[in-house]
mmCIF file of C-alpha atoms in Angstrom:
data_model
loop_
_atom_site.group_PDB
_atom_site.id
_atom_site.type_symbol
_atom_site.label_atom_id
_atom_site.label_comp_id
_atom_site.label_asym_id
_atom_site.label_seq_id
_atom_site.Cartn_x
_atom_site.Cartn_y
_atom_site.Cartn_z
ATOM 1 C CA MET Q 1 15.489 -210.355 -15.265
ATOM 2 C CA LEU Q 2 11.799 -211.199 -15.580
ATOM 3 C CA GLU Q 3 10.416 -211.568 -19.073
ATOM 4 C CA TYR Q 4 8.258 -208.604 -20.042
ATOM 5 C CA LEU Q 5 4.614 -209.566 -20.295
ATOM 6 C CA PRO Q 6 2.531 -207.394 -22.634
ATOM 7 C CA ARG Q 7 0.272 -204.899 -20.908
ATOM 8 C CA VAL Q 8 -3.024 -203.382 -21.991
ATOM 9 C CA THR Q 9 -1.284 -200.021 -21.603
ATOM 10 C CA ASP Q 10 1.223 -200.822 -24.385
ATOM 11 C CA GLN Q 11 -1.098 -199.904 -27.241
ATOM 12 C CA GLU Q 12 -2.437 -196.867 -25.422
ATOM 13 C CA LEU Q 13 1.111 -195.604 -24.849
ATOM 14 C CA ALA Q 14 2.012 -196.082 -28.512
ATOM 15 C CA ALA Q 15 -1.103 -194.196 -29.601
ATOM 16 C CA ARG Q 16 -0.500 -191.322 -27.204
ATOM 17 C CA LEU Q 17 3.131 -190.979 -28.319
ATOM 18 C CA ARG Q 18 1.923 -190.639 -31.899
ATOM 19 C CA ALA Q 19 -0.416 -187.848 -30.841
ATOM 20 C CA MET Q 20 1.457 -185.819 -28.208
ATOM 21 C CA GLY Q 21 4.915 -184.524 -27.471
ATOM 22 C CA ALA Q 22 5.055 -186.104 -24.011
ATOM 23 C CA VAL Q 23 3.210 -188.831 -22.129
ATOM 24 C CA LEU Q 24 2.862 -189.057 -18.355
ATOM 25 C CA ILE Q 25 2.252 -192.549 -16.930
ATOM 26 C CA GLU Q 26 0.893 -192.493 -13.388
ATOM 27 C CA GLY Q 27 0.383 -195.457 -11.096
ATOM 28 C CA PRO Q 28 1.421 -197.007 -7.784
ATOM 29 C CA LYS Q 29 4.964 -198.142 -7.167
ATOM 30 C CA ALA Q 30 5.885 -201.535 -8.656
ATOM 31 C CA CYS Q 31 2.900 -201.752 -11.013
ATOM 32 C CA GLY Q 32 5.146 -201.933 -14.084
ATOM 33 C CA LYS Q 33 5.306 -198.330 -15.322
ATOM 34 C CA THR Q 34 9.044 -198.286 -15.907
ATOM 35 C CA ALA Q 35 9.092 -201.669 -17.639
ATOM 36 C CA THR Q 36 6.295 -200.619 -19.979
ATOM 37 C CA ALA Q 37 7.854 -197.260 -20.798
ATOM 38 C CA SER Q 38 11.274 -198.891 -21.296
ATOM 39 C CA GLN Q 39 9.894 -201.002 -24.149
ATOM 40 C CA VAL Q 40 9.667 -197.888 -26.331
ATOM 41 C CA ALA Q 41 12.133 -195.433 -24.749
ATOM 42 C CA ASN Q 42 15.507 -194.972 -26.437
ATOM 43 C CA THR Q 43 17.002 -193.029 -23.519
ATOM 44 C CA ILE Q 44 16.247 -193.809 -19.872
ATOM 45 C CA ILE Q 45 16.999 -191.463 -16.970
ATOM 46 C CA ARG Q 46 16.168 -192.841 -13.521
ATOM 47 C CA PHE Q 47 15.938 -190.043 -10.975
ATOM 48 C CA GLU Q 48 15.440 -192.453 -8.071
ATOM 49 C CA GLU Q 49 18.894 -193.995 -8.449
ATOM 50 C CA ASP Q 50 20.901 -191.598 -10.634
ATOM 51 C CA ALA Q 51 22.436 -188.845 -8.512
ATOM 52 C CA THR Q 52 24.263 -187.462 -11.547
ATOM 53 C CA ALA Q 53 20.997 -186.917 -13.390
ATOM 54 C CA ARG Q 54 19.542 -185.116 -10.390
ATOM 55 C CA SER Q 55 22.598 -182.864 -10.243
ATOM 56 C CA LEU Q 56 22.430 -182.098 -13.956
ATOM 57 C CA LEU Q 57 18.947 -180.712 -13.545
ATOM 58 C CA THR Q 58 20.542 -177.807 -11.675
ATOM 59 C CA LEU Q 59 24.021 -177.669 -13.226
ATOM 60 C CA ASP Q 60 23.369 -178.431 -16.896
ATOM 61 C CA PRO Q 61 19.721 -179.265 -17.573
ATOM 62 C CA GLU Q 62 20.148 -179.277 -21.355
ATOM 63 C CA ALA Q 63 22.407 -182.330 -21.017
ATOM 64 C CA LEU Q 64 19.403 -184.366 -19.882
ATOM 65 C CA PHE Q 65 17.799 -183.849 -23.283
ATOM 66 C CA GLU Q 66 20.694 -184.920 -25.504
ATOM 67 C CA GLY Q 67 19.703 -188.589 -25.823
ATOM 68 C CA ALA Q 68 17.637 -190.138 -28.581
ATOM 69 C CA PRO Q 69 13.881 -189.798 -28.095
ATOM 70 C CA PRO Q 70 11.644 -190.941 -26.645
ATOM 71 C CA ILE Q 71 13.483 -189.976 -23.450
ATOM 72 C CA LEU Q 72 12.096 -191.588 -20.294
ATOM 73 C CA PHE Q 73 12.316 -189.639 -17.037
ATOM 74 C CA ASP Q 74 11.537 -192.266 -14.410
ATOM 75 C CA GLU Q 75 10.031 -191.200 -11.050
ATOM 76 C CA TRP Q 76 9.871 -187.619 -12.254
ATOM 77 C CA GLN Q 77 8.089 -186.474 -9.080
ATOM 78 C CA LEU Q 78 11.422 -186.728 -7.223
ATOM 79 C CA GLU Q 79 12.610 -183.778 -9.321
ATOM 80 C CA PRO Q 80 9.439 -181.796 -10.094
ATOM 81 C CA ALA Q 81 11.429 -179.103 -11.911
ATOM 82 C CA ILE Q 82 11.789 -181.515 -14.843
ATOM 83 C CA TRP Q 83 8.111 -180.925 -15.668
ATOM 84 C CA ASN Q 84 8.595 -177.358 -16.885
ATOM 85 C CA ARG Q 85 11.809 -178.348 -18.676
ATOM 86 C CA VAL Q 86 10.006 -181.082 -20.609
ATOM 87 C CA ARG Q 87 7.119 -178.764 -21.360
ATOM 88 C CA ARG Q 88 9.513 -176.203 -22.852
ATOM 89 C CA GLN Q 89 11.305 -178.886 -24.871
ATOM 90 C CA VAL Q 90 7.986 -180.057 -26.322
ATOM 91 C CA ASP Q 91 7.251 -176.491 -27.425
ATOM 92 C CA ASP Q 92 10.739 -175.955 -28.858
ATOM 93 C CA ARG Q 93 10.921 -179.257 -30.743
ATOM 94 C CA GLY Q 94 7.418 -179.204 -32.144
ATOM 95 C CA ALA Q 95 7.550 -182.986 -32.560
ATOM 96 C CA ARG Q 96 5.489 -185.821 -31.157
ATOM 97 C CA GLY Q 97 6.606 -188.792 -29.106
ATOM 98 C CA GLN Q 98 9.608 -187.090 -27.530
ATOM 99 C CA PHE Q 99 9.274 -187.798 -23.810
ATOM 100 C CA ILE Q 100 7.766 -190.214 -21.306
ATOM 101 C CA LEU Q 101 7.476 -189.384 -17.621
ATOM 102 C CA THR Q 102 6.602 -192.049 -15.072
ATOM 103 C CA GLY Q 103 5.543 -191.252 -11.530
ATOM 104 C CA SER Q 104 4.300 -193.180 -8.513
ATOM 105 C CA ALA Q 105 3.127 -190.089 -6.661
ATOM 106 C CA THR Q 106 1.524 -186.827 -7.698
ATOM 107 C CA PRO Q 107 3.365 -183.780 -6.324
ATOM 108 C CA ARG Q 108 1.317 -181.136 -4.604
ATOM 109 C CA ASP Q 109 0.090 -178.342 -6.842
ATOM 110 C CA ASP Q 110 2.908 -175.901 -7.447
ATOM 111 C CA ALA Q 111 2.313 -172.363 -8.663
ATOM 112 C CA THR Q 112 5.588 -172.525 -10.608
ATOM 113 C CA ARG Q 113 4.625 -175.714 -12.489
ATOM 114 C CA HIS Q 114 2.821 -174.869 -15.692
ATOM 115 C CA SER Q 115 -0.091 -176.793 -17.104
ATOM 116 C CA GLY Q 116 0.738 -179.670 -19.411
ATOM 117 C CA ALA Q 117 -2.406 -179.116 -21.468
ATOM 118 C CA GLY Q 118 -1.708 -179.647 -25.142
ATOM 119 C CA ARG Q 119 1.758 -181.070 -24.442
ATOM 120 C CA PHE Q 120 1.204 -184.062 -22.140
ATOM 121 C CA ALA Q 121 -1.091 -187.032 -22.483
ATOM 122 C CA VAL Q 122 -1.809 -188.779 -19.178
ATOM 123 C CA ILE Q 123 -2.184 -192.558 -18.819
ATOM 124 C CA ARG Q 124 -3.279 -194.273 -15.614
ATOM 125 C CA MET Q 125 -1.570 -197.604 -14.968
ATOM 126 C CA ARG Q 126 -2.551 -200.243 -12.444
ATOM 127 C CA PRO Q 127 -1.180 -203.633 -11.388
ATOM 128 C CA MET Q 128 -1.850 -206.466 -13.809
ATOM 129 C CA SER Q 129 -5.324 -207.703 -14.633
ATOM 130 C CA LEU Q 130 -5.939 -211.442 -14.712
ATOM 131 C CA PHE Q 131 -5.717 -211.295 -18.510
ATOM 132 C CA GLU Q 132 -2.290 -209.636 -18.387
ATOM 133 C CA SER Q 133 -0.919 -212.069 -15.807
ATOM 134 C CA GLY Q 134 -2.125 -215.069 -17.819
ATOM 135 C CA HIS Q 135 -4.971 -216.036 -15.479
ATOM 136 C CA SER Q 136 -7.779 -215.143 -17.907
ATOM 137 C CA ASN Q 137 -8.133 -216.370 -21.479
ATOM 138 C CA GLY Q 138 -9.836 -213.146 -22.576
ATOM 139 C CA ASN Q 139 -12.523 -214.968 -24.559
ATOM 140 C CA VAL Q 140 -15.025 -212.290 -23.539
ATOM 141 C CA SER Q 141 -13.861 -208.840 -24.626
ATOM 142 C CA LEU Q 142 -15.222 -205.850 -22.728
ATOM 143 C CA ALA Q 143 -14.850 -203.724 -25.867
ATOM 144 C CA THR Q 144 -16.955 -206.213 -27.820
ATOM 145 C CA LEU Q 145 -19.555 -206.391 -25.052
ATOM 146 C CA MET Q 146 -19.811 -202.607 -25.213
ATOM 147 C CA GLU Q 147 -20.641 -202.982 -28.898
ATOM 148 C CA GLY Q 148 -23.663 -205.024 -27.866
ATOM 149 C CA GLU Q 149 -22.334 -208.333 -29.165
ATOM 150 C CA THR Q 150 -22.664 -211.746 -27.536
ATOM 151 C CA GLN Q 151 -19.588 -213.843 -26.764
ATOM 152 C CA THR Q 152 -19.116 -217.303 -25.351
ATOM 153 C CA GLY Q 153 -16.273 -219.079 -23.626
ATOM 154 C CA LYS Q 154 -15.175 -221.386 -20.835
ATOM 155 C CA ASP Q 155 -13.350 -220.400 -17.690
ATOM 156 C CA MET Q 156 -9.674 -221.268 -17.120
ATOM 157 C CA GLY Q 157 -10.488 -224.201 -14.835
ATOM 158 C CA MET Q 158 -9.023 -222.393 -11.842
ATOM 159 C CA SER Q 159 -9.983 -223.842 -8.469
ATOM 160 C CA PHE Q 160 -11.805 -221.717 -5.916
ATOM 161 C CA THR Q 161 -8.692 -221.612 -3.731
ATOM 162 C CA ASP Q 162 -6.518 -220.592 -6.675
ATOM 163 C CA LEU Q 163 -8.912 -217.760 -7.468
ATOM 164 C CA LEU Q 164 -8.774 -216.528 -3.883
ATOM 165 C CA GLU Q 165 -4.998 -216.734 -4.143
ATOM 166 C CA ARG Q 166 -5.089 -214.280 -7.065
ATOM 167 C CA ILE Q 167 -6.805 -211.804 -4.742
ATOM 168 C CA VAL Q 168 -4.114 -212.198 -2.084
ATOM 169 C CA ILE Q 169 -1.153 -212.184 -4.497
ATOM 170 C CA GLY Q 170 -2.534 -209.358 -6.602
ATOM 171 C CA GLY Q 171 -1.421 -208.151 -9.978
ATOM 172 C CA TRP Q 172 2.111 -207.008 -9.113
ATOM 173 C CA PRO Q 173 4.567 -207.958 -11.894
ATOM 174 C CA ASP Q 174 7.216 -208.913 -9.318
ATOM 175 C CA LEU Q 175 4.852 -211.593 -7.986
ATOM 176 C CA ILE Q 176 3.896 -213.187 -11.286
ATOM 177 C CA ASP Q 177 5.318 -216.585 -10.264
ATOM 178 C CA ALA Q 178 5.159 -216.142 -6.479
ATOM 179 C CA ASP Q 179 3.411 -218.449 -4.044
ATOM 180 C CA GLU Q 180 1.024 -217.094 -1.433
ATOM 181 C CA ASP Q 181 3.489 -216.976 1.474
ATOM 182 C CA PHE Q 182 6.094 -215.032 -0.496
ATOM 183 C CA ALA Q 183 3.433 -212.699 -1.888
ATOM 184 C CA ARG Q 184 1.976 -211.967 1.534
ATOM 185 C CA ASP Q 185 5.425 -211.023 2.813
ATOM 186 C CA TRP Q 186 6.054 -208.827 -0.253
ATOM 187 C CA VAL Q 187 2.722 -206.997 -0.126
ATOM 188 C CA GLY Q 188 2.977 -206.713 3.654
ATOM 189 C CA ASP Q 189 6.350 -205.005 3.282
ATOM 190 C CA TYR Q 190 4.852 -202.767 0.586
ATOM 191 C CA VAL Q 191 2.108 -201.633 2.965
ATOM 192 C CA LYS Q 192 4.659 -201.118 5.743
ATOM 193 C CA GLN Q 193 6.724 -198.936 3.403
ATOM 194 C CA VAL Q 194 3.643 -196.856 2.624
ATOM 195 C CA ILE Q 195 2.966 -196.342 6.329
ATOM 196 C CA GLU Q 196 6.512 -195.702 7.527
ATOM 197 C CA VAL Q 197 8.119 -193.953 4.551
ATOM 198 C CA ASP Q 198 5.891 -192.920 1.666
ATOM 199 C CA ILE Q 199 3.126 -191.053 3.489
ATOM 200 C CA PRO Q 200 5.452 -189.313 5.990
ATOM 201 C CA SER Q 201 7.712 -188.264 3.093
ATOM 202 C CA MET Q 202 4.744 -186.420 1.597
ATOM 203 C CA GLY Q 203 4.676 -184.043 4.528
ATOM 204 C CA HIS Q 204 2.178 -185.754 6.813
ATOM 205 C CA ARG Q 205 3.068 -186.152 10.476
ATOM 206 C CA ARG Q 206 3.998 -189.739 11.097
ATOM 207 C CA ASN Q 207 1.572 -191.738 13.222
ATOM 208 C CA PRO Q 208 1.959 -195.360 12.157
ATOM 209 C CA ARG Q 209 -0.886 -196.669 14.321
ATOM 210 C CA ASN Q 210 -3.348 -194.204 12.812
ATOM 211 C CA LEU Q 211 -2.279 -195.181 9.316
ATOM 212 C CA GLU Q 212 -2.524 -198.883 10.106
ATOM 213 C CA ARG Q 213 -6.041 -198.391 11.436
ATOM 214 C CA LEU Q 214 -7.027 -196.356 8.372
ATOM 215 C CA LEU Q 215 -5.803 -198.997 5.939
ATOM 216 C CA ALA Q 216 -7.553 -201.708 7.948
ATOM 217 C CA ALA Q 217 -10.791 -199.696 8.001
ATOM 218 C CA LEU Q 218 -10.623 -199.136 4.248
ATOM 219 C CA SER Q 219 -9.980 -202.846 3.803
ATOM 220 C CA ARG Q 220 -12.989 -203.844 5.897
ATOM 221 C CA GLY Q 221 -15.065 -201.377 3.884
ATOM 222 C CA VAL Q 222 -13.824 -202.354 0.432
ATOM 223 C CA GLY Q 223 -16.648 -202.273 -2.079
ATOM 224 C CA GLN Q 224 -18.765 -200.114 0.226
ATOM 225 C CA ALA Q 225 -19.563 -196.409 0.446
ATOM 226 C CA VAL Q 226 -17.906 -195.910 3.831
ATOM 227 C CA LYS Q 227 -18.393 -192.386 5.167
ATOM 228 C CA LEU Q 228 -15.412 -190.278 6.181
ATOM 229 C CA SER Q 229 -16.978 -189.804 9.611
ATOM 230 C CA GLU Q 230 -16.913 -193.580 10.144
ATOM 231 C CA LEU Q 231 -13.303 -193.761 8.996
ATOM 232 C CA ALA Q 232 -12.393 -190.981 11.434
ATOM 233 C CA LYS Q 233 -13.816 -193.062 14.303
ATOM 234 C CA ASP Q 234 -11.953 -196.188 13.210
ATOM 235 C CA VAL Q 235 -8.664 -194.329 12.837
ATOM 236 C CA GLY Q 236 -8.918 -192.603 16.211
ATOM 237 C CA GLY Q 237 -9.744 -195.797 18.084
ATOM 238 C CA GLU Q 238 -10.287 -195.440 21.813
ATOM 239 C CA ALA Q 239 -9.014 -191.851 21.716
ATOM 240 C CA GLY Q 240 -12.025 -190.801 19.666
ATOM 241 C CA PRO Q 241 -12.319 -189.680 16.035
ATOM 242 C CA VAL Q 242 -9.264 -188.068 14.498
ATOM 243 C CA ALA Q 243 -9.565 -184.501 13.274
ATOM 244 C CA ASN Q 244 -10.983 -184.052 9.799
ATOM 245 C CA GLU Q 245 -7.796 -182.326 8.702
ATOM 246 C CA THR Q 246 -5.736 -185.352 9.732
ATOM 247 C CA LEU Q 247 -8.014 -187.820 7.969
ATOM 248 C CA TYR Q 248 -8.200 -185.712 4.817
ATOM 249 C CA GLY Q 249 -4.419 -185.515 4.769
ATOM 250 C CA TYR Q 250 -4.065 -189.298 4.976
ATOM 251 C CA MET Q 251 -6.717 -189.879 2.299
ATOM 252 C CA ASP Q 252 -5.093 -187.301 0.040
ATOM 253 C CA ALA Q 253 -1.726 -189.017 0.463
ATOM 254 C CA LEU Q 254 -3.169 -192.426 -0.470
ATOM 255 C CA ASP Q 255 -4.780 -190.866 -3.524
ATOM 256 C CA ARG Q 256 -1.579 -189.112 -4.594
ATOM 257 C CA LEU Q 257 0.316 -192.400 -4.179
ATOM 258 C CA LYS Q 258 -2.292 -193.950 -6.545
ATOM 259 C CA LEU Q 259 -3.192 -196.595 -3.952
ATOM 260 C CA THR Q 260 -6.917 -195.877 -3.778
ATOM 261 C CA ASP Q 261 -9.162 -196.218 -6.816
ATOM 262 C CA ASN Q 262 -12.717 -195.371 -5.827
ATOM 263 C CA SER Q 263 -15.851 -195.682 -7.947
ATOM 264 C CA GLU Q 264 -17.724 -192.425 -8.281
ATOM 265 C CA ALA Q 265 -21.514 -192.404 -8.307
ATOM 266 C CA TRP Q 266 -23.304 -192.680 -11.644
ATOM 267 C CA ARG Q 267 -26.407 -190.552 -11.261
ATOM 268 C CA PRO Q 268 -28.638 -190.885 -14.313
ATOM 269 C CA HIS Q 269 -32.189 -189.666 -14.674
ATOM 270 C CA MET Q 270 -34.440 -192.395 -13.279
ATOM 271 C CA ARG Q 271 -38.108 -193.120 -13.895
ATOM 272 C CA SER Q 272 -38.736 -193.305 -10.150
ATOM 273 C CA ARG Q 273 -38.179 -190.465 -7.703
ATOM 274 C CA THR Q 274 -35.961 -192.489 -5.387
ATOM 275 C CA ARG Q 275 -32.979 -190.456 -4.211
ATOM 276 C CA LEU Q 276 -29.608 -191.610 -5.548
ATOM 277 C CA ARG Q 277 -26.529 -191.919 -3.361
ATOM 278 C CA ALA Q 278 -23.583 -189.685 -4.246
ATOM 279 C CA ALA Q 279 -20.849 -191.139 -2.018
ATOM 280 C CA PRO Q 280 -17.972 -192.958 -3.733
ATOM 281 C CA VAL Q 281 -17.523 -196.697 -3.283
ATOM 282 C CA ARG Q 282 -14.073 -197.381 -1.879
ATOM 283 C CA TYR Q 283 -11.462 -199.662 -3.408
ATOM 284 C CA PHE Q 284 -7.709 -200.061 -3.404
ATOM 285 C CA VAL Q 285 -5.896 -200.073 -6.731
ATOM 286 C CA ASP Q 286 -5.231 -203.788 -6.183
ATOM 287 C CA PRO Q 287 -7.164 -206.253 -4.001
ATOM 288 C CA SER Q 288 -3.974 -207.552 -2.379
ATOM 289 C CA LEU Q 289 -3.550 -204.260 -0.517
ATOM 290 C CA GLY Q 290 -6.829 -204.885 1.263
ATOM 291 C CA THR Q 291 -5.985 -208.405 2.357
ATOM 292 C CA ALA Q 292 -2.462 -207.352 3.357
ATOM 293 C CA ALA Q 293 -3.757 -204.498 5.513
ATOM 294 C CA LEU Q 294 -5.932 -207.030 7.363
ATOM 295 C CA ASN Q 295 -3.163 -209.671 7.371
ATOM 296 C CA ILE Q 296 -5.447 -212.301 5.852
ATOM 297 C CA GLY Q 297 -4.895 -214.945 3.183
ATOM 298 C CA THR Q 298 -6.871 -217.567 1.333
ATOM 299 C CA ALA Q 299 -7.665 -219.542 4.500
ATOM 300 C CA GLU Q 300 -9.331 -216.546 6.110
ATOM 301 C CA LEU Q 301 -11.204 -215.685 2.906
ATOM 302 C CA ARG Q 302 -12.529 -219.233 2.639
ATOM 303 C CA ALA Q 303 -13.764 -219.007 6.219
ATOM 304 C CA ASP Q 304 -15.583 -215.709 5.587
ATOM 305 C CA PRO Q 305 -17.541 -215.918 2.309
ATOM 306 C CA ASN Q 306 -19.003 -212.448 2.763
ATOM 307 C CA ALA Q 307 -15.567 -210.836 3.027
ATOM 308 C CA ALA Q 308 -14.303 -213.002 0.169
ATOM 309 C CA GLY Q 309 -17.127 -211.660 -1.985
ATOM 310 C CA PHE Q 310 -16.126 -208.048 -1.390
ATOM 311 C CA HIS Q 311 -12.448 -208.722 -2.125
ATOM 312 C CA PHE Q 312 -13.418 -210.662 -5.267
ATOM 313 C CA GLU Q 313 -15.457 -207.630 -6.283
ATOM 314 C CA ALA Q 314 -12.372 -205.458 -5.774
ATOM 315 C CA MET Q 315 -10.379 -207.686 -8.132
ATOM 316 C CA ALA Q 316 -13.118 -207.579 -10.760
ATOM 317 C CA ILE Q 317 -13.367 -203.786 -10.519
ATOM 318 C CA ARG Q 318 -9.590 -203.503 -10.996
ATOM 319 C CA ASP Q 319 -9.831 -205.605 -14.141
ATOM 320 C CA LEU Q 320 -12.838 -203.696 -15.485
ATOM 321 C CA ARG Q 321 -10.965 -200.413 -15.088
ATOM 322 C CA ILE Q 322 -7.962 -201.794 -16.978
ATOM 323 C CA TYR Q 323 -10.096 -203.197 -19.798
ATOM 324 C CA ALA Q 324 -12.244 -200.052 -20.031
ATOM 325 C CA GLN Q 325 -9.334 -197.635 -20.298
ATOM 326 C CA PRO Q 326 -8.357 -198.327 -23.951
ATOM 327 C CA ILE Q 327 -11.948 -197.657 -25.048
ATOM 328 C CA ARG Q 328 -12.049 -194.453 -22.982
ATOM 329 C CA GLY Q 329 -14.463 -196.026 -20.536
ATOM 330 C CA ALA Q 330 -15.217 -194.932 -16.981
ATOM 331 C CA VAL Q 331 -16.220 -197.420 -14.281
ATOM 332 C CA ASP Q 332 -18.664 -196.001 -11.750
ATOM 333 C CA SER Q 333 -21.208 -197.373 -9.274
ATOM 334 C CA TRP Q 334 -24.941 -196.831 -8.769
ATOM 335 C CA ARG Q 335 -26.811 -196.848 -5.469
ATOM 336 C CA ASP Q 336 -30.130 -195.500 -4.305
ATOM 337 C CA ALA Q 337 -31.572 -194.607 -0.928
ATOM 338 C CA ASN Q 338 -33.565 -197.856 -0.803
ATOM 339 C CA GLY Q 339 -30.429 -199.991 -0.736
ATOM 340 C CA ASN Q 340 -30.489 -201.013 -4.389
ATOM 341 C CA GLU Q 341 -27.108 -201.017 -6.078
ATOM 342 C CA VAL Q 342 -25.152 -201.922 -9.185
ATOM 343 C CA ASP Q 343 -21.480 -202.732 -8.683
ATOM 344 C CA ALA Q 344 -20.148 -201.323 -11.958
ATOM 345 C CA VAL Q 345 -21.538 -199.048 -14.642
ATOM 346 C CA VAL Q 346 -19.209 -198.670 -17.628
ATOM 347 C CA THR Q 347 -19.826 -195.501 -19.637
ATOM 348 C CA LEU Q 348 -18.164 -194.576 -22.932
ATOM 349 C CA ARG Q 349 -17.795 -191.392 -24.903
ATOM 350 C CA GLY Q 350 -20.973 -190.724 -26.782
ATOM 351 C CA GLY Q 351 -23.178 -192.035 -24.000
ATOM 352 C CA LYS Q 352 -23.044 -195.821 -24.412
ATOM 353 C CA TRP Q 353 -23.352 -197.597 -21.093
ATOM 354 C CA GLY Q 354 -23.445 -201.075 -19.642
ATOM 355 C CA ALA Q 355 -24.034 -202.379 -16.136
ATOM 356 C CA PHE Q 356 -22.417 -205.265 -14.276
ATOM 357 C CA GLU Q 357 -23.012 -207.067 -11.033
ATOM 358 C CA ILE Q 358 -20.125 -208.994 -9.453
ATOM 359 C CA LYS Q 359 -20.867 -212.225 -7.603
ATOM 360 C CA LEU Q 360 -18.277 -214.654 -6.309
ATOM 361 C CA LYS Q 361 -20.787 -217.513 -6.139
ATOM 362 C CA PRO Q 362 -22.313 -218.679 -9.448
ATOM 363 C CA ALA Q 363 -25.458 -219.576 -7.476
ATOM 364 C CA ALA Q 364 -26.078 -215.841 -7.003
ATOM 365 C CA VAL Q 365 -26.206 -215.121 -10.754
ATOM 366 C CA ASP Q 366 -30.002 -215.426 -11.069
ATOM 367 C CA GLU Q 367 -30.678 -212.895 -8.336
ATOM 368 C CA ALA Q 368 -28.036 -210.522 -9.720
ATOM 369 C CA ALA Q 369 -29.475 -210.765 -13.235
ATOM 370 C CA ALA Q 370 -32.951 -209.929 -11.948
ATOM 371 C CA ALA Q 371 -31.561 -206.889 -10.113
ATOM 372 C CA LEU Q 372 -29.834 -205.664 -13.283
ATOM 373 C CA LEU Q 373 -33.036 -205.972 -15.286
ATOM 374 C CA ARG Q 374 -35.001 -204.008 -12.657
ATOM 375 C CA PHE Q 375 -32.319 -201.329 -12.638
ATOM 376 C CA ALA Q 376 -32.195 -201.018 -16.424
ATOM 377 C CA ALA Q 377 -35.994 -200.762 -16.598
ATOM 378 C CA ASN Q 378 -35.874 -197.826 -14.180
ATOM 379 C CA VAL Q 379 -33.269 -195.773 -16.086
ATOM 380 C CA ASP Q 380 -34.721 -192.963 -18.188
ATOM 381 C CA THR Q 381 -33.798 -194.353 -21.609
ATOM 382 C CA ALA Q 382 -35.172 -191.278 -23.360
ATOM 383 C CA THR Q 383 -32.251 -189.401 -21.818
ATOM 384 C CA HIS Q 384 -29.552 -192.065 -21.590
ATOM 385 C CA GLY Q 385 -30.575 -194.748 -24.067
ATOM 386 C CA GLY Q 386 -30.790 -198.381 -23.093
ATOM 387 C CA PRO Q 387 -27.811 -200.415 -21.875
ATOM 388 C CA VAL Q 388 -25.648 -202.013 -24.547
ATOM 389 C CA VAL Q 389 -24.883 -204.835 -22.117
ATOM 390 C CA LEU Q 390 -26.010 -206.171 -18.766
ATOM 391 C CA GLY Q 391 -23.664 -208.720 -17.246
ATOM 392 C CA VAL Q 392 -22.895 -210.700 -14.117
ATOM 393 C CA ILE Q 393 -19.199 -211.311 -13.481
ATOM 394 C CA THR Q 394 -18.695 -214.459 -11.431
ATOM 395 C CA SER Q 395 -15.998 -216.920 -10.428
ATOM 396 C CA SER Q 396 -16.455 -219.863 -12.785
ATOM 397 C CA GLY Q 397 -18.515 -221.593 -15.442
ATOM 398 C CA PHE Q 398 -19.387 -220.853 -19.050
ATOM 399 C CA ALA Q 399 -19.685 -217.388 -20.549
ATOM 400 C CA GLY Q 400 -22.710 -216.540 -22.630
ATOM 401 C CA ARG Q 401 -25.978 -214.669 -22.883
ATOM 402 C CA ARG Q 402 -29.021 -215.896 -20.980
ATOM 403 C CA GLU Q 403 -32.549 -215.957 -22.362
ATOM 404 C CA ASP Q 404 -33.343 -212.795 -20.392
ATOM 405 C CA GLY Q 405 -30.518 -210.990 -22.221
ATOM 406 C CA VAL Q 406 -28.096 -210.833 -19.287
ATOM 407 C CA HIS Q 407 -24.550 -212.008 -19.974
ATOM 408 C CA VAL Q 408 -22.785 -214.370 -17.569
ATOM 409 C CA ILE Q 409 -19.042 -213.713 -17.482
ATOM 410 C CA PRO Q 410 -16.603 -215.862 -15.481
ATOM 411 C CA ILE Q 411 -13.800 -213.521 -14.467
ATOM 412 C CA THR Q 412 -11.173 -215.805 -16.037
ATOM 413 C CA THR Q 413 -12.815 -215.296 -19.449
ATOM 414 C CA LEU Q 414 -12.872 -211.489 -19.286
ATOM 415 C CA GLY Q 415 -10.384 -209.376 -21.215
ATOM 416 C CA PRO Q 416 -9.992 -206.054 -22.999
#
């Protein structure tokens, strides 16, 4: 059995259990939800593999609640009726930290399933960040950056090829010690399972070729605001665009499986009258899904620096989301009609915000820093305040604050 590596979610889970009767952990399959929940659960019920437990839900549901709390119901979405049972137990017990539910898919809305408001806390979990997998030293804390403080550090000394390999392998706990060939097979099988089993099981008519084309189109458009109309053309291929209903169904399924993780548009008041873009920027929950859908590895990324830059951006966005979550941060994007853009805007409760550009090549840092400064100067600070941090996340080098105030952050120095 693999040794459990601490996750950023651990402390968030502990805090939520102290505050609420039940905690729901949502995330894609194999991202580590069960392992994390099992560290604190005293009773574990696995619906995916325990036929007896599934039967008890109908025959003797009270028996499922006899174990010592916290009780973990793993893959709860396979037996959605457990939701209302847990909700009732939370009300009856009047105690905190009683239950954990983990799920790798969100069931469709059900009129018989009551709201969990006031009973359930919800935690989003993703595959491992570089800090969690041991590929970042965490010398530069996002939380500290969002306090406006300067930090310094040195990257992990990872070669360019090794960094590209982290994109292809991804943050899956099962691949923590895997080489690229094994990882590509594993993630390729994962994508195949999504296409052939997971999406059809959610009620969508099976058309593997359409799904393959959709995943490939999303992969080619990672880090970009690809329109649904363009995706419909790519999915339909020579037969013409697929129907909107079909495309929406596929996109909804990917979202419910927690495989997509888009950046919504941050639309602040600006000093200029330039129109802001509202379309989301598209990402997978882990960069390896994008490379797997295109069947590419480090060799192909090295040969196509532009594509490598977008997939590097996807990895950095994944890590930013993980590091921002404990401080209740949201990671959005900003784009205007003139083609100006900022890759990541982190906003906190209370209105604090910081902006980050993501550049694979350290040589692009100067240009990115200048763009951040122009952007910040155009935000209406009377409404939003000034940024607490402007930073460029890049592949290597030293971390620190430049004379112009912009932070340079090698990705292998970034942490929560």
